[in-house]
C-alpha atoms as a printed R data frame, in Angstrom:
    type eleno elety resid chain resno       x       y       z
1   ATOM     1    CA   MET     A     1  71.814 152.784 102.762
2   ATOM     2    CA   THR     A     2  70.078 150.560 105.355
3   ATOM     3    CA   VAL     A     3  71.631 149.799 108.735
4   ATOM     4    CA   LYS     A     4  71.853 146.143 107.745
5   ATOM     5    CA   LEU     A     5  73.809 146.939 104.590
6   ATOM     6    CA   MET     A     6  76.089 149.366 106.449
7   ATOM     7    CA   GLN     A     7  76.910 146.660 108.969
8   ATOM     8    CA   GLN     A     8  77.600 144.133 106.228
9   ATOM     9    CA   VAL     A     9  79.794 146.509 104.244
10  ATOM    10    CA   SER     A    10  81.691 147.448 107.430
11  ATOM    11    CA   ARG     A    11  82.202 143.767 108.130
12  ATOM    12    CA   PHE     A    12  83.533 143.300 104.617
13  ATOM    13    CA   SER     A    13  85.917 146.250 104.981
14  ATOM    14    CA   ALA     A    14  87.284 144.889 108.245
15  ATOM    15    CA   ILE     A    15  88.099 141.418 106.919
16  ATOM    16    CA   GLY     A    16  88.772 142.346 103.287
17  ATOM    17    CA   ALA     A    17  92.532 142.182 103.794
18  ATOM    18    CA   LEU     A    18  92.192 138.550 104.867
19  ATOM    19    CA   LEU     A    19  90.311 137.436 101.764
20  ATOM    20    CA   VAL     A    20  92.234 135.913  98.875
21  ATOM    21    CA   ALA     A    21  91.155 136.426  95.284
22  ATOM    22    CA   GLY     A    22  90.604 133.299  93.245
23  ATOM    23    CA   GLY     A    23  92.522 133.462  89.975
24  ATOM    24    CA   ALA     A    24  91.763 136.687  88.089
25  ATOM    25    CA   HIS     A    25  88.505 137.255  89.945
26  ATOM    26    CA   ALA     A    26  87.883 140.123  92.356
27  ATOM    27    CA   VAL     A    27  88.022 139.679  96.097
28  ATOM    28    CA   SER     A    28  84.409 138.923  97.043
29  ATOM    29    CA   LEU     A    29  82.140 138.267  99.999
30  ATOM    30    CA   GLU     A    30  78.538 137.089 100.248
31  ATOM    31    CA   ALA     A    31  76.705 138.736 103.139
32  ATOM    32    CA   GLY     A    32  73.012 137.973 103.458
33  ATOM    33    CA   ASP     A    33  71.240 139.233 100.347
34  ATOM    34    CA   PHE     A    34  74.334 141.068  99.146
35  ATOM    35    CA   ASP     A    35  77.320 140.019  97.068
36  ATOM    36    CA   VAL     A    36  80.174 142.492  97.578
37  ATOM    37    CA   SER     A    37  83.301 142.503  95.402
38  ATOM    38    CA   MET     A    38  86.450 144.589  95.555
39  ATOM    39    CA   TYR     A    39  88.662 144.764  92.486
40  ATOM    40    CA   GLY     A    40  91.386 146.822  90.900
41  ATOM    41    CA   TYR     A    41  95.078 146.877  90.159
42  ATOM    42    CA   ALA     A    42  98.389 148.503  91.004
43  ATOM    43    CA   ARG     A    43 100.183 149.796  87.923
44  ATOM    44    CA   LEU     A    44 103.579 151.287  87.170
45  ATOM    45    CA   ASN     A    45 104.162 153.321  84.005
46  ATOM    46    CA   MET     A    46 107.701 154.343  82.968
47  ATOM    47    CA   ALA     A    47 108.319 156.352  79.803
48  ATOM    48    CA   TYR     A    48 111.251 157.803  77.918
49  ATOM    49    CA   ASP     A    49 110.339 160.608  75.497
50  ATOM    50    CA   LEU     A    50 112.896 160.940  72.743
51  ATOM    51    CA   ASP     A    51 111.628 164.401  71.774
52  ATOM    52    CA   ALA     A    52 109.262 166.735  73.671
53  ATOM    53    CA   ASN     A    53 108.175 165.859  77.210
54  ATOM    54    CA   LEU     A    54 104.807 164.099  76.773
55  ATOM    55    CA   GLY     A    55 104.474 162.892  80.345
56  ATOM    56    CA   ASP     A    56 102.310 165.523  82.074
57  ATOM    57    CA   GLY     A    57  98.861 164.226  81.145
58  ATOM    58    CA   GLY     A    58  97.818 163.211  84.685
59  ATOM    59    CA   THR     A    59  99.703 159.937  84.395
60  ATOM    60    CA   THR     A    60 102.937 159.020  82.674
61  ATOM    61    CA   GLY     A    61 100.905 156.439  80.762
62  ATOM    62    CA   ALA     A    62  98.881 159.154  78.993
63  ATOM    63    CA   ALA     A    63 101.013 160.995  76.438
64  ATOM    64    CA   ASN     A    64 100.087 164.688  76.198
65  ATOM    65    CA   ILE     A    65 100.086 165.367  72.465
66  ATOM    66    CA   GLY     A    66  99.593 169.058  73.200
67  ATOM    67    CA   ASN     A    67 103.324 169.166  74.049
68  ATOM    68    CA   VAL     A    68 104.427 168.054  70.580
69  ATOM    69    CA   ASN     A    69 106.570 170.821  69.104
70  ATOM    70    CA   THR     A    70 105.455 172.334  65.786
71  ATOM    71    CA   GLY     A    71 107.241 174.861  63.605
72  ATOM    72    CA   ASP     A    72 110.932 175.700  63.698
73  ATOM    73    CA   SER     A    73 111.402 176.398  67.409
74  ATOM    74    CA   ASP     A    74 113.800 174.203  69.370
75  ATOM    75    CA   VAL     A    75 112.649 171.977  72.213
76  ATOM    76    CA   ALA     A    76 114.504 170.118  74.953
77  ATOM    77    CA   GLU     A    77 114.810 166.442  74.028
78  ATOM    78    CA   GLY     A    78 115.046 163.281  76.119
79  ATOM    79    CA   HIS     A    79 112.743 163.023  79.148
80  ATOM    80    CA   PHE     A    80 112.099 160.226  81.645
81  ATOM    81    CA   ASN     A    81 108.881 159.989  83.682
82  ATOM    82    CA   ALA     A    82 107.375 157.349  85.958
83  ATOM    83    CA   ASP     A    83 104.382 157.094  88.293
84  ATOM    84    CA   ALA     A    84 101.701 154.748  89.621
85  ATOM    85    CA   ASN     A    85  98.765 157.156  89.225
86  ATOM    86    CA   GLN     A    86  96.831 154.835  86.937
87  ATOM    87    CA   SER     A    87  96.326 152.374  89.824
88  ATOM    88    CA   ARG     A    88  92.632 151.653  90.382
89  ATOM    89    CA   LEU     A    89  90.213 150.502  93.083
90  ATOM    90    CA   GLY     A    90  86.552 149.608  92.705
91  ATOM    91    CA   PHE     A    91  83.625 148.100  94.581
92  ATOM    92    CA   SER     A    92  80.651 146.240  93.139
93  ATOM    93    CA   ILE     A    93  77.594 145.420  95.261
94  ATOM    94    CA   GLY     A    94  74.793 143.187  94.004
95  ATOM    95    CA   HIS     A    95  71.464 142.417  95.700
96  ATOM    96    CA   THR     A    96  69.241 139.386  95.178
97  ATOM    97    CA   SER     A    97  66.494 141.777  93.988
98  ATOM    98    CA   GLY     A    98  68.553 142.473  90.856
99  ATOM    99    CA   VAL     A    99  69.891 145.854  91.977
100 ATOM   100    CA   ASN     A   100  73.615 146.378  91.266
101 ATOM   101    CA   VAL     A   101  75.837 149.275  92.353
102 ATOM   102    CA   LYS     A   102  79.376 150.088  91.207
103 ATOM   103    CA   ILE     A   103  81.828 152.691  92.544
104 ATOM   104    CA   GLU     A   104  85.351 153.016  91.113
105 ATOM   105    CA   SER     A   105  88.226 155.451  91.445
106 ATOM   106    CA   ASP     A   106  91.807 155.956  90.295
107 ATOM   107    CA   PHE     A   107  94.547 158.540  90.821
108 ATOM   108    CA   VAL     A   108  95.003 160.074  87.371
109 ATOM   109    CA   GLY     A   109  95.354 163.794  88.011
110 ATOM   110    CA   GLY     A   110  94.686 163.134  91.710
111 ATOM   111    CA   PRO     A   111  91.998 160.926  93.281
112 ATOM   112    CA   ARG     A   112  89.031 161.000  90.922
113 ATOM   113    CA   LEU     A   113  85.676 159.272  90.556
114 ATOM   114    CA   ARG     A   114  85.456 157.065  87.483
115 ATOM   115    CA   HIS     A   115  82.208 155.173  88.018
116 ATOM   116    CA   ALA     A   116  79.310 155.645  90.446
117 ATOM   117    CA   TYR     A   117  76.049 154.150  89.245
118 ATOM   118    CA   GLY     A   118  73.263 151.690  89.889
119 ATOM   119    CA   THR     A   119  71.323 149.387  87.562
120 ATOM   120    CA   TYR     A   120  67.963 147.670  87.801
121 ATOM   121    CA   GLN     A   121  65.941 145.949  85.048
122 ATOM   122    CA   GLY     A   122  67.795 147.658  82.206
123 ATOM   123    CA   VAL     A   123  67.787 151.137  83.765
124 ATOM   124    CA   LEU     A   124  71.163 152.690  84.630
125 ATOM   125    CA   ALA     A   125  71.504 155.925  86.603
126 ATOM   126    CA   GLY     A   126  74.730 157.638  87.613
127 ATOM   127    CA   GLN     A   127  78.185 158.167  86.123
128 ATOM   128    CA   THR     A   128  79.793 155.650  83.792
129 ATOM   129    CA   TRP     A   129  80.973 155.309  80.188
130 ATOM   130    CA   SER     A   130  78.972 157.527  77.853
131 ATOM   131    CA   ASN     A   131  76.466 155.516  75.858
132 ATOM   132    CA   TYR     A   132  78.069 157.223  72.866
133 ATOM   133    CA   THR     A   133  81.113 154.953  73.266
134 ATOM   134    CA   SER     A   134  82.125 151.492  72.086
135 ATOM   135    CA   PHE     A   135  85.218 149.393  72.746
136 ATOM   136    CA   VAL     A   136  84.521 146.906  69.934
137 ATOM   137    CA   GLY     A   137  87.008 148.529  67.530
138 ATOM   138    CA   ASN     A   138  89.740 149.339  70.066
139 ATOM   139    CA   THR     A   139  93.261 147.946  69.725
140 ATOM   140    CA   SER     A   140  95.002 147.173  73.020
141 ATOM   141    CA   THR     A   141  97.685 149.741  73.868
142 ATOM   142    CA   LEU     A   142  99.739 150.576  76.946
143 ATOM   143    CA   ASP     A   143  99.211 154.302  76.388
144 ATOM   144    CA   PHE     A   144  96.301 155.355  78.614
145 ATOM   145    CA   ASN     A   145  94.721 157.457  75.835
146 ATOM   146    CA   SER     A   146  95.262 154.774  73.170
147 ATOM   147    CA   THR     A   147  94.853 155.520  69.458
148 ATOM   148    CA   TYR     A   148  92.978 158.668  68.448
149 ATOM   149    CA   GLY     A   149  89.729 158.423  66.485
150 ATOM   150    CA   LEU     A   150  88.263 155.659  68.675
151 ATOM   151    CA   ALA     A   151  84.498 155.173  68.646
152 ATOM   152    CA   GLY     A   152  82.716 158.008  70.439
153 ATOM   153    CA   PHE     A   153  83.652 159.830  73.619
154 ATOM   154    CA   GLN     A   154  85.679 157.078  75.393
155 ATOM   155    CA   ALA     A   155  85.052 158.674  78.808
156 ATOM   156    CA   ARG     A   156  82.383 158.863  81.487
157 ATOM   157    CA   PHE     A   157  79.300 161.074  81.959
158 ATOM   158    CA   THR     A   158  76.433 161.274  84.418
159 ATOM   159    CA   GLN     A   159  73.426 159.850  82.623
160 ATOM   160    CA   LEU     A   160  70.130 158.002  82.629
161 ATOM   161    CA   ARG     A   161  70.218 154.993  80.294
162 ATOM   162    CA   TYR     A   162  67.881 152.219  79.229
163 ATOM   163    CA   THR     A   163  69.174 149.021  77.612
164 ATOM   164    CA   THR     A   164  67.238 146.209  75.988
165 ATOM   165    CA   GLY     A   165  69.267 143.512  74.261
166 ATOM   166    CA   GLY     A   166  71.950 145.185  72.152
167 ATOM   167    CA   LEU     A   167  70.062 148.503  71.942
168 ATOM   168    CA   SER     A   168  70.567 151.324  74.440
169 ATOM   169    CA   PHE     A   169  69.377 154.924  74.754
170 ATOM   170    CA   SER     A   170  70.534 157.655  77.113
171 ATOM   171    CA   ILE     A   171  70.182 161.269  78.133
172 ATOM   172    CA   GLU     A   172  73.488 162.619  79.420
173 ATOM   173    CA   ASP     A   173  75.117 165.673  80.912
174 ATOM   174    CA   PRO     A   174  76.233 167.559  77.767
175 ATOM   175    CA   ARG     A   175  79.829 168.457  76.955
176 ATOM   176    CA   THR     A   176  80.331 171.697  75.027
177 ATOM   177    CA   VAL     A   177  83.443 173.666  74.037
178 ATOM   178    CA   LEU     A   178  82.979 177.024  72.280
179 ATOM   179    CA   ALA     A   179  85.750 178.993  70.575
180 ATOM   180    CA   GLY     A   180  86.856 182.431  71.694
181 ATOM   181    CA   GLY     A   181  85.936 182.101  75.370
182 ATOM   182    CA   LEU     A   182  82.192 182.375  74.758
183 ATOM   183    CA   GLU     A   183  80.005 181.839  77.823
184 ATOM   184    CA   LYS     A   184  78.422 178.481  77.021
185 ATOM   185    CA   LYS     A   185  74.852 177.702  78.032
186 ATOM   186    CA   ASP     A   186  73.569 174.124  78.150
187 ATOM   187    CA   SER     A   187  69.771 174.034  78.040
188 ATOM   188    CA   MET     A   188  69.257 170.437  76.932
189 ATOM   189    CA   PRO     A   189  70.875 167.053  77.665
190 ATOM   190    CA   ALA     A   190  72.797 165.135  75.052
191 ATOM   191    CA   VAL     A   191  70.665 162.329  73.573
192 ATOM   192    CA   THR     A   192  72.328 159.120  72.358
193 ATOM   193    CA   ALA     A   193  71.381 155.769  70.842
194 ATOM   194    CA   ARG     A   194  73.648 152.762  70.303
195 ATOM   195    CA   TYR     A   195  73.350 149.213  69.003
196 ATOM   196    CA   GLU     A   196  75.943 146.467  69.463
197 ATOM   197    CA   GLY     A   197  75.721 143.006  67.961
198 ATOM   198    CA   LYS     A   198  77.611 140.042  66.591
199 ATOM   199    CA   ALA     A   199  77.409 137.960  63.404
200 ATOM   200    CA   GLY     A   200  79.734 134.978  63.361
201 ATOM   201    CA   ASP     A   201  83.312 136.219  63.717
202 ATOM   202    CA   LEU     A   202  82.246 139.865  63.324
203 ATOM   203    CA   SER     A   203  81.374 142.083  66.294
204 ATOM   204    CA   TYR     A   204  80.050 145.573  65.547
205 ATOM   205    CA   SER     A   205  78.641 148.734  67.074
206 ATOM   206    CA   VAL     A   206  76.874 151.796  65.632
207 ATOM   207    CA   ALA     A   207  75.724 154.893  67.508
208 ATOM   208    CA   GLY     A   208  74.365 158.403  67.080
209 ATOM   209    CA   LEU     A   209  74.360 161.560  69.187
210 ATOM   210    CA   VAL     A   210  72.364 164.811  69.111
211 ATOM   211    CA   ARG     A   211  73.296 167.772  71.309
212 ATOM   212    CA   GLN     A   212  72.441 171.473  71.429
213 ATOM   213    CA   ALA     A   213  75.275 173.979  71.858
214 ATOM   214    CA   GLY     A   214  74.530 177.505  72.973
215 ATOM   215    CA   TYR     A   215  75.940 180.679  74.473
216 ATOM   216    CA   ASP     A   216  74.452 183.570  76.439
217 ATOM   217    CA   ASP     A   217  76.552 186.498  77.642
218 ATOM   218    CA   GLY     A   218  73.606 188.465  79.012
219 ATOM   219    CA   ALA     A   219  73.352 190.680  75.953
220 ATOM   220    CA   ASP     A   220  73.530 188.220  73.036
221 ATOM   221    CA   ASP     A   221  72.739 184.558  72.709
222 ATOM   222    CA   ASP     A   222  72.355 181.845  70.112
223 ATOM   223    CA   THR     A   223  72.013 178.056  69.886
224 ATOM   224    CA   VAL     A   224  72.884 175.461  67.284
225 ATOM   225    CA   MET     A   225  72.262 171.729  67.019
226 ATOM   226    CA   GLY     A   226  75.164 169.328  66.649
227 ATOM   227    CA   TYR     A   227  75.254 165.651  65.848
228 ATOM   228    CA   GLY     A   228  77.722 162.794  65.632
229 ATOM   229    CA   ALA     A   229  77.828 159.168  64.488
230 ATOM   230    CA   PHE     A   230  80.266 156.273  64.568
231 ATOM   231    CA   ALA     A   231  80.628 152.678  63.449
232 ATOM   232    CA   ALA     A   232  83.099 150.211  64.971
233 ATOM   233    CA   ALA     A   233  83.893 146.571  64.222
234 ATOM   234    CA   ARG     A   234  86.177 143.697  65.174
235 ATOM   235    CA   PHE     A   235  86.767 140.632  62.998
236 ATOM   236    CA   SER     A   236  88.466 137.435  64.155
237 ATOM   237    CA   LEU     A   237  90.581 136.148  61.280
238 ATOM   238    CA   THR     A   238  91.569 133.137  63.399
239 ATOM   239    CA   ASP     A   239  91.303 132.266  67.090
240 ATOM   240    CA   ARG     A   240  94.579 134.196  67.578
241 ATOM   241    CA   ILE     A   241  94.391 137.110  65.116
242 ATOM   242    CA   THR     A   242  91.916 139.999  65.077
243 ATOM   243    CA   ILE     A   243  91.585 143.186  63.071
244 ATOM   244    CA   GLN     A   244  89.516 146.060  64.409
245 ATOM   245    CA   GLY     A   245  88.736 149.690  63.795
246 ATOM   246    CA   ALA     A   246  86.243 152.537  63.837
247 ATOM   247    CA   VAL     A   247  85.142 155.568  61.822
248 ATOM   248    CA   ASN     A   248  83.546 158.737  63.234
249 ATOM   249    CA   TYR     A   249  81.913 161.912  61.947
250 ATOM   250    CA   SER     A   250  80.896 164.970  63.925
251 ATOM   251    CA   ASP     A   251  79.256 168.293  63.140
252 ATOM   252    CA   GLY     A   252  79.021 170.570  66.150
253 ATOM   253    CA   THR     A   253  80.034 167.743  68.494
254 ATOM   254    CA   THR     A   254  83.825 167.951  68.376
255 ATOM   255    CA   SER     A   255  83.896 167.289  72.145
256 ATOM   256    CA   TYR     A   256  82.729 163.744  71.425
257 ATOM   257    CA   LEU     A   257  85.298 163.068  68.692
258 ATOM   258    CA   TYR     A   258  88.220 161.279  70.369
259 ATOM   259    CA   ILE     A   259  90.747 163.161  70.856
260 ATOM   260    CA   ALA     A   260  89.847 166.083  68.565
261 ATOM   261    CA   PRO     A   261  91.700 169.397  68.832
262 ATOM   262    CA   GLY     A   262  88.986 171.948  67.977
263 ATOM   263    CA   PRO     A   263  85.833 173.551  69.448
264 ATOM   264    CA   ASP     A   264  82.235 172.455  68.831
265 ATOM   265    CA   ALA     A   265  81.194 175.849  67.461
266 ATOM   266    CA   PHE     A   266  82.331 179.450  66.969
267 ATOM   267    CA   LEU     A   267  80.791 182.883  66.494
268 ATOM   268    CA   ASP     A   268  80.870 184.061  62.877
269 ATOM   269    CA   SER     A   269  81.100 187.647  61.632
270 ATOM   270    CA   ASP     A   270  77.294 188.011  61.756
271 ATOM   271    CA   GLY     A   271  77.175 187.056  65.428
272 ATOM   272    CA   ASP     A   272  75.732 183.594  64.795
273 ATOM   273    CA   LEU     A   273  77.016 180.307  66.132
274 ATOM   274    CA   GLU     A   274  78.466 178.062  63.431
275 ATOM   275    CA   THR     A   275  79.347 174.407  63.948
276 ATOM   276    CA   VAL     A   276  82.784 172.867  63.359
277 ATOM   277    CA   SER     A   277  82.886 169.530  61.570
278 ATOM   278    CA   GLY     A   278  85.447 166.762  61.843
279 ATOM   279    CA   TYR     A   279  86.148 163.090  61.376
280 ATOM   280    CA   GLY     A   280  88.291 160.361  62.853
281 ATOM   281    CA   ALA     A   281  89.300 156.770  62.238
282 ATOM   282    CA   THR     A   282  91.374 154.011  63.778
283 ATOM   283    CA   LEU     A   283  92.622 150.635  62.559
284 ATOM   284    CA   GLY     A   284  94.597 147.935  64.311
285 ATOM   285    CA   MET     A   285  95.528 144.280  64.620
286 ATOM   286    CA   GLY     A   286  96.108 141.977  67.560
287 ATOM   287    CA   VAL     A   287  98.006 138.671  67.516
288 ATOM   288    CA   LYS     A   288  98.066 136.303  70.493
289 ATOM   289    CA   THR     A   289 101.487 134.747  71.007
290 ATOM   290    CA   GLY     A   290 101.831 132.194  73.773
291 ATOM   291    CA   SER     A   291 101.301 133.954  77.093
292 ATOM   292    CA   GLY     A   292 101.135 137.388  75.502
293 ATOM   293    CA   SER     A   293  99.950 139.437  72.556
294 ATOM   294    CA   PHE     A   294 101.472 141.634  69.857
295 ATOM   295    CA   ASN     A   295  99.423 144.701  68.902
296 ATOM   296    CA   VAL     A   296  99.767 147.415  66.287
297 ATOM   297    CA   GLY     A   297  97.362 150.328  65.840
298 ATOM   298    CA   TYR     A   298  96.946 153.688  64.109
299 ATOM   299    CA   GLY     A   299  94.422 156.462  64.732
300 ATOM   300    CA   MET     A   300  93.748 160.017  63.591
301 ATOM   301    CA   VAL     A   301  91.324 162.917  63.943
302 ATOM   302    CA   SER     A   302  90.975 165.973  61.713
303 ATOM   303    CA   MET     A   303  88.938 169.186  61.970
304 ATOM   304    CA   ASP     A   304  87.716 171.701  59.401
305 ATOM   305    CA   LEU     A   305  88.822 174.951  61.052
306 ATOM   306    CA   ASP     A   306  89.111 177.242  58.011
307 ATOM   307    CA   ASP     A   307  85.916 179.225  58.685
308 ATOM   308    CA   ALA     A   308  86.681 179.529  62.394
309 ATOM   309    CA   VAL     A   309  90.156 180.918  61.640
310 ATOM   310    CA   ASP     A   310  88.767 183.319  59.018
311 ATOM   311    CA   ALA     A   311  86.290 184.614  61.612
312 ATOM   312    CA   GLY     A   312  89.119 185.191  64.092
313 ATOM   313    CA   ALA     A   313  87.606 182.736  66.567
314 ATOM   314    CA   VAL     A   314  90.484 180.232  66.361
315 ATOM   315    CA   ALA     A   315  94.202 180.943  66.023
316 ATOM   316    CA   SER     A   316  96.050 179.659  62.982
317 ATOM   317    CA   SER     A   317  98.381 177.790  65.360
318 ATOM   318    CA   GLN     A   318  95.460 175.592  66.484
319 ATOM   319    CA   ASP     A   319  95.994 171.845  65.927
320 ATOM   320    CA   GLU     A   320  93.938 170.712  62.933
321 ATOM   321    CA   THR     A   321  94.990 167.064  62.577
322 ATOM   322    CA   ARG     A   322  96.391 164.666  65.188
323 ATOM   323    CA   SER     A   323  97.549 161.081  64.718
324 ATOM   324    CA   THR     A   324  99.030 158.296  66.807
325 ATOM   325    CA   ALA     A   325 100.646 154.949  65.998
326 ATOM   326    CA   PHE     A   326 101.578 152.203  68.468
327 ATOM   327    CA   VAL     A   327 103.405 148.886  68.432
328 ATOM   328    CA   ASN     A   328 103.461 146.927  71.673
329 ATOM   329    CA   TYR     A   329 103.989 143.524  73.218
330 ATOM   330    CA   GLN     A   330 102.142 142.541  76.385
331 ATOM   331    CA   TRP     A   331 102.678 139.306  78.254
332 ATOM   332    CA   ASN     A   332 101.293 137.564  81.348
333 ATOM   333    CA   PRO     A   333 103.897 135.583  83.309
334 ATOM   334    CA   VAL     A   334 101.045 134.568  85.646
335 ATOM   335    CA   GLU     A   335  97.313 135.107  85.407
336 ATOM   336    CA   ASN     A   336  97.071 138.338  87.423
337 ATOM   337    CA   VAL     A   337 100.232 140.056  86.154
338 ATOM   338    CA   MET     A   338 100.838 141.967  82.919
339 ATOM   339    CA   TYR     A   339 104.124 143.402  81.659
340 ATOM   340    CA   GLY     A   340 104.372 145.382  78.451
341 ATOM   341    CA   VAL     A   341 106.616 147.518  76.263
342 ATOM   342    CA   GLU     A   342 105.402 149.938  73.618
343 ATOM   343    CA   LEU     A   343 106.755 152.262  70.948
344 ATOM   344    CA   GLY     A   344 104.445 155.212  70.294
345 ATOM   345    CA   HIS     A   345 104.571 157.928  67.628
346 ATOM   346    CA   PHE     A   346 102.565 161.178  67.879
347 ATOM   347    CA   ALA     A   347 102.102 163.665  65.036
348 ATOM   348    CA   VAL     A   348 100.405 167.072  64.779
349 ATOM   349    CA   ASP     A   349  99.521 169.371  61.879
350 ATOM   350    CA   ASP     A   350  98.230 172.823  62.802
351 ATOM   351    CA   GLN     A   351  95.929 174.994  60.762
352 ATOM   352    CA   SER     A   352  98.738 177.218  59.469
353 ATOM   353    CA   GLY     A   353 100.561 174.268  57.902
354 ATOM   354    CA   ASP     A   354 103.225 173.766  60.579
355 ATOM   355    CA   ASP     A   355 103.720 170.230  61.808
356 ATOM   356    CA   GLY     A   356 105.620 168.226  64.373
357 ATOM   357    CA   ASP     A   357 106.020 164.768  65.824
358 ATOM   358    CA   ALA     A   358 107.393 162.958  68.850
359 ATOM   359    CA   THR     A   359 108.285 159.405  69.842
360 ATOM   360    CA   ARG     A   360 108.195 157.664  73.207
361 ATOM   361    CA   ILE     A   361 109.006 154.276  74.687
362 ATOM   362    CA   LEU     A   362 106.653 153.088  77.437
363 ATOM   363    CA   PHE     A   363 107.000 150.236  79.914
364 ATOM   364    CA   ALA     A   364 104.093 149.098  82.114
365 ATOM   365    CA   ALA     A   365 103.699 146.587  84.933
366 ATOM   366    CA   GLN     A   366 100.191 145.842  86.197
367 ATOM   367    CA   TYR     A   367  99.137 143.603  89.119
368 ATOM   368    CA   ASN     A   368  95.424 142.793  89.212
369 ATOM   369    CA   PHE     A   369  93.209 141.547  92.001
């Protein structure tokens, strides 16, 4: 960073508390060739879990479906949780040359880096949303994790990406999960391609992913190729009503199937890596009502774990199918404030045939700047 920029950013930091955001826009300052913006929100999440305690996922707003009770065992019922960990702070710096930099953090699971990247003439380098992600088919929820089976990874990776129009390509830090505690070995980046477009009242996105999974314990090793694909769409029935959804398929890329319960691959009886396949889908509707919106959504993911269980690589108690359903109302009493209430239902079926479900009520208050 140049001395000039350091001085200008320091100047911004010193007077930032005196600046007032206009409407819903971020607090901003023009300094020479730079345009610096600070944005974010303070958010409260309060939840009451009627069944198992789902509130230990880094923030009360993210229900931990891994705590849903399956089988005949008893579980303590009725839990209240609240926190402000989802609160967020970000900085965006633009230069007249066309260079843009973004750094953003929140407090989910402790202070963590969400975004840190730069862009110039269609080239993006750094950490941000995986290119194998789309928000086109997402239904608005208060739950931080939202409906399962959303399009792609729905999280952030370090990557190098090139975008031209609606088409984008990337090479990304790979994500691999192997069954049985195998020592994974990543020798290649994940490669993705995505296209997003619009035709009248229809917005859509399609994407593909190829990634190698491998292991090497010093004595034995093997690799296998995995791939994934998704399609997402949103259709505006009227200027106040939308329907949206997504479908996904993965083979050896379970890590990119949102939020799938199984591994990418396992070691079979012959000592070879075998991929695990799965699919997911989500469907929802949004209705604008005065100063707010009513939303309803459903999502699910399911894995084919039979071979992995037969090989002894995965326990029969492993989750095989997960689903979520949400109904919420969100309203804005003023432009920068959102209040919302949501009823969420979470269901699990494990590979042995046991199942379980849980219900929670979530309240959120968010103040943006």
